[in-house]
Amino acid sequence: MEENRQSRGPSLRPWALCVAVMIGPSLLVWTVRLCALFAGCAPGPGLCHGAALGAGLRDALNLAWVVSTSSLALVGLSLAATLLAFRACRPLTGTLSLLSLPILTPMLPILAVLFSRYDGCAVSADDIGSCELWGASMGMAFHNAAIARDTVFGIVPYTFALTVMLGVLGFFFARPKAPPEPHPMAKMRHSLGEDDKFE
């Protein structure tokens, strides 16, 4: 059992944890948005079939913006996910993580805001105007979409350069290692076992 664990190498669970921290809040945002869509509630200031669904969307967005509006958090967590994937001998997974996570993490809530806007609902990086959606004031939850967009444009050149550099290093140093050659005594025992079967 211990030999099997050693042969598997490091787990991808730490990598999955980093991805969950970055993408999880955005998935929560889209869960609320899709609930409103399936309920047939068009974006507007009124309640969604008597429910203040906007409050749930606002809280989910505020959680998503904790990472999405911070360049340091986006790059740091993406880099951590990349190195953890390399440690698990998954160079392609690590390279794709650094390439996609810094863009995907803010873009998911940005798209949710764009699909929830309506005429008279303001989204501004300068916090100008306000928006009432499904019975709740959205406040900075909507305005942060403009800030997150600027953050994406600011970090993409750096994350792309890091992806190229670390992708090359990962290809050479993080590839899965070939299984070690069995001990000569193990080979002998295996061959003797096969001979016994034929007898």
CSV table of C-alpha atoms in Angstrom, one decimal:
chain,number,residue,atom,x,y,z
A,1,MET,CA,0.0,0.0,0.0
A,2,GLU,CA,2.8,2.4,0.9
A,3,GLU,CA,4.6,1.6,-2.4
A,4,ASN,CA,1.4,2.5,-4.3
A,5,ARG,CA,1.1,5.9,-2.5
A,6,GLN,CA,4.7,6.7,-3.3
A,7,SER,CA,4.3,5.8,-7.0
A,8,ARG,CA,1.3,8.0,-7.3
A,9,GLY,CA,3.3,11.1,-6.3
A,10,PRO,CA,1.9,14.3,-4.8
A,11,SER,CA,-1.8,14.9,-5.0
A,12,LEU,CA,-3.6,17.5,-7.1
A,13,ARG,CA,-5.9,18.4,-4.1
A,14,PRO,CA,-3.8,21.5,-3.1
A,15,TRP,CA,-4.1,22.7,-6.7
A,16,ALA,CA,-7.8,22.1,-6.7
A,17,LEU,CA,-8.1,24.1,-3.4
A,18,CYS,CA,-6.4,27.1,-5.1
A,19,VAL,CA,-8.8,26.9,-8.1
A,20,ALA,CA,-11.8,26.6,-5.8
A,21,VAL,CA,-10.8,29.8,-3.9
A,22,MET,CA,-10.5,31.6,-7.2
A,23,ILE,CA,-13.5,30.2,-9.1
A,24,GLY,CA,-15.8,29.1,-6.4
A,25,PRO,CA,-17.3,32.6,-5.6
A,26,SER,CA,-17.9,33.2,-9.3
A,27,LEU,CA,-19.8,30.0,-9.6
A,28,LEU,CA,-21.9,31.1,-6.7
A,29,VAL,CA,-22.7,34.3,-8.6
A,30,TRP,CA,-23.8,32.4,-11.6
A,31,THR,CA,-25.9,30.1,-9.5
A,32,VAL,CA,-27.9,33.1,-8.3
A,33,ARG,CA,-28.0,34.6,-11.8
A,34,LEU,CA,-29.2,31.4,-13.4
A,35,CYS,CA,-31.9,31.0,-10.7
A,36,ALA,CA,-33.3,34.4,-11.7
A,37,LEU,CA,-33.1,33.4,-15.4
A,38,PHE,CA,-34.9,30.1,-14.9
A,39,ALA,CA,-37.5,31.9,-12.7
A,40,GLY,CA,-38.2,34.2,-15.7
A,41,CYS,CA,-37.2,37.4,-13.8
A,42,ALA,CA,-35.9,40.1,-16.2
A,43,PRO,CA,-33.3,42.5,-14.7
A,44,GLY,CA,-35.1,45.4,-13.0
A,45,PRO,CA,-35.7,47.0,-9.6
A,46,GLY,CA,-38.7,44.9,-8.7
A,47,LEU,CA,-38.6,41.7,-6.7
A,48,CYS,CA,-38.2,38.4,-8.4
A,49,HIS,CA,-41.5,36.6,-7.7
A,50,GLY,CA,-41.6,38.2,-4.3
A,51,ALA,CA,-38.0,37.3,-3.4
A,52,ALA,CA,-35.2,39.8,-3.0
A,53,LEU,CA,-32.9,37.8,-5.2
A,54,GLY,CA,-30.7,40.9,-5.8
A,55,ALA,CA,-29.4,40.7,-2.2
A,56,GLY,CA,-28.1,37.2,-2.8
A,57,LEU,CA,-26.4,38.3,-6.1
A,58,ARG,CA,-24.9,41.3,-4.4
A,59,ASP,CA,-23.4,39.2,-1.5
A,60,ALA,CA,-22.0,36.7,-4.0
A,61,LEU,CA,-20.5,39.4,-6.1
A,62,ASN,CA,-18.9,41.1,-3.1
A,63,LEU,CA,-17.3,37.7,-2.2
A,64,ALA,CA,-16.0,37.2,-5.8
A,65,TRP,CA,-14.5,40.7,-6.0
A,66,VAL,CA,-12.2,40.0,-3.0
A,67,VAL,CA,-9.9,38.1,-5.3
A,68,SER,CA,-11.0,39.5,-8.7
A,69,THR,CA,-10.2,43.2,-8.0
A,70,SER,CA,-6.7,42.5,-6.5
A,71,SER,CA,-3.9,42.0,-9.0
A,72,LEU,CA,-1.7,40.6,-6.2
A,73,ALA,CA,-4.3,38.0,-5.2
A,74,LEU,CA,-5.0,37.0,-8.8
A,75,VAL,CA,-1.3,36.5,-9.8
A,76,GLY,CA,-0.3,35.0,-6.4
A,77,LEU,CA,-3.0,32.4,-6.3
A,78,SER,CA,-2.6,31.5,-10.0
A,79,LEU,CA,1.2,31.2,-9.5
A,80,ALA,CA,0.6,29.0,-6.4
A,81,ALA,CA,-1.8,26.8,-8.4
A,82,THR,CA,0.8,26.5,-11.2
A,83,LEU,CA,3.6,25.4,-8.9
A,84,LEU,CA,1.3,22.9,-7.1
A,85,ALA,CA,0.4,21.4,-10.4
A,86,PHE,CA,4.1,21.2,-11.3
A,87,ARG,CA,4.8,19.5,-8.0
A,88,ALA,CA,2.2,16.9,-8.9
A,89,CYS,CA,4.0,16.4,-12.2
A,90,ARG,CA,1.2,18.0,-14.3
A,91,PRO,CA,3.1,20.6,-16.4
A,92,LEU,CA,0.2,21.2,-18.8
A,93,THR,CA,-2.3,21.7,-16.0
A,94,GLY,CA,0.1,24.1,-14.3
A,95,THR,CA,0.7,26.1,-17.5
A,96,LEU,CA,-3.0,26.3,-18.4
A,97,SER,CA,-3.7,27.4,-14.8
A,98,LEU,CA,-1.4,30.4,-15.0
A,99,LEU,CA,-2.8,31.3,-18.5
A,100,SER,CA,-6.5,31.1,-17.7
A,101,LEU,CA,-7.2,31.6,-14.0
A,102,PRO,CA,-6.1,35.3,-13.8
A,103,ILE,CA,-8.5,36.0,-16.7
A,104,LEU,CA,-11.4,33.6,-15.9
A,105,THR,CA,-11.6,34.6,-12.2
A,106,PRO,CA,-12.7,38.2,-12.8
A,107,MET,CA,-14.4,37.6,-16.2
A,108,LEU,CA,-17.1,35.3,-14.8
A,109,PRO,CA,-18.5,37.9,-12.3
A,110,ILE,CA,-18.0,40.7,-14.9
A,111,LEU,CA,-20.2,38.8,-17.4
A,112,ALA,CA,-22.8,38.2,-14.7
A,113,VAL,CA,-23.0,41.9,-14.1
A,114,LEU,CA,-23.2,42.6,-17.8
A,115,PHE,CA,-26.1,40.1,-18.2
A,116,SER,CA,-27.9,41.7,-15.2
A,117,ARG,CA,-27.8,45.3,-16.3
A,118,TYR,CA,-30.8,47.3,-17.6
A,119,ASP,CA,-31.4,50.8,-18.8
A,120,GLY,CA,-30.7,53.2,-15.9
A,121,CYS,CA,-28.5,50.7,-14.0
A,122,ALA,CA,-25.1,52.3,-13.7
A,123,VAL,CA,-21.7,50.5,-13.7
A,124,SER,CA,-18.8,52.9,-13.2
A,125,ALA,CA,-15.2,52.6,-11.9
A,126,ASP,CA,-15.8,56.1,-10.3
A,127,ASP,CA,-18.8,54.9,-8.3
A,128,ILE,CA,-21.1,57.2,-10.1
A,129,GLY,CA,-24.8,56.3,-10.0
A,130,SER,CA,-26.6,53.4,-8.4
A,131,CYS,CA,-28.5,50.3,-9.4
A,132,GLU,CA,-31.5,48.6,-7.9
A,133,LEU,CA,-31.8,44.9,-8.9
A,134,TRP,CA,-34.5,42.5,-7.8
A,135,GLY,CA,-35.3,44.4,-4.7
A,136,ALA,CA,-31.8,45.2,-3.5
A,137,SER,CA,-29.3,48.1,-4.0
A,138,MET,CA,-26.2,46.7,-5.7
A,139,GLY,CA,-23.8,49.5,-4.6
A,140,MET,CA,-20.2,48.7,-5.3
A,141,ALA,CA,-21.1,45.1,-6.2
A,142,PHE,CA,-21.8,46.4,-9.7
A,143,HIS,CA,-19.3,49.2,-9.9
A,144,ASN,CA,-16.5,46.7,-9.1
A,145,ALA,CA,-17.1,45.1,-12.4
A,146,ALA,CA,-15.4,48.1,-14.1
A,147,ILE,CA,-12.5,48.0,-11.6
A,148,ALA,CA,-12.0,44.2,-12.2
A,149,ARG,CA,-12.0,44.8,-16.0
A,150,ASP,CA,-9.2,47.3,-15.7
A,151,THR,CA,-7.3,44.8,-13.4
A,152,VAL,CA,-7.5,42.1,-16.1
A,153,PHE,CA,-6.1,44.5,-18.8
A,154,GLY,CA,-3.3,45.4,-16.4
A,155,ILE,CA,-2.1,41.9,-15.5
A,156,VAL,CA,-2.6,40.0,-18.7
A,157,PRO,CA,0.9,40.9,-20.3
A,158,TYR,CA,2.7,39.9,-17.1
A,159,THR,CA,0.8,36.6,-16.6
A,160,PHE,CA,1.3,35.7,-20.3
A,161,ALA,CA,5.1,36.3,-19.9
A,162,LEU,CA,5.1,34.2,-16.7
A,163,THR,CA,3.1,31.4,-18.5
A,164,VAL,CA,5.7,31.2,-21.3
A,165,MET,CA,8.6,31.1,-18.9
A,166,LEU,CA,7.2,28.7,-16.4
A,167,GLY,CA,5.6,26.5,-19.1
A,168,VAL,CA,9.1,25.9,-20.6
A,169,LEU,CA,10.5,25.1,-17.2
A,170,GLY,CA,7.6,22.9,-16.3
A,171,PHE,CA,8.0,20.9,-19.5
A,172,PHE,CA,11.6,20.1,-18.6
A,173,PHE,CA,11.4,19.7,-14.8
A,174,ALA,CA,7.8,18.7,-14.0
A,175,ARG,CA,7.2,15.9,-16.4
A,176,PRO,CA,6.0,12.6,-14.9
A,177,LYS,CA,9.0,10.4,-13.9
A,178,ALA,CA,9.4,7.0,-15.4
A,179,PRO,CA,8.7,4.2,-12.9
A,180,PRO,CA,12.0,2.8,-11.4
A,181,GLU,CA,13.3,-0.5,-12.6
A,182,PRO,CA,12.3,-3.4,-10.4
A,183,HIS,CA,15.0,-4.9,-8.2
A,184,PRO,CA,16.7,-8.0,-9.8
A,185,MET,CA,15.5,-10.2,-6.9
A,186,ALA,CA,11.9,-9.0,-7.6
A,187,LYS,CA,12.3,-9.8,-11.3
A,188,MET,CA,13.6,-13.3,-10.3
A,189,ARG,CA,10.6,-13.9,-8.0
A,190,HIS,CA,8.2,-12.7,-10.7
A,191,SER,CA,9.7,-15.1,-13.3
A,192,LEU,CA,9.7,-18.0,-10.8
A,193,GLY,CA,6.0,-17.3,-10.0
A,194,GLU,CA,5.1,-17.5,-13.7
A,195,ASP,CA,7.1,-20.8,-14.1
A,196,ASP,CA,5.0,-22.2,-11.2
A,197,LYS,CA,1.8,-21.3,-13.0
A,198,PHE,CA,2.8,-23.3,-16.1
A,199,GLU,CA,3.7,-26.3,-13.9
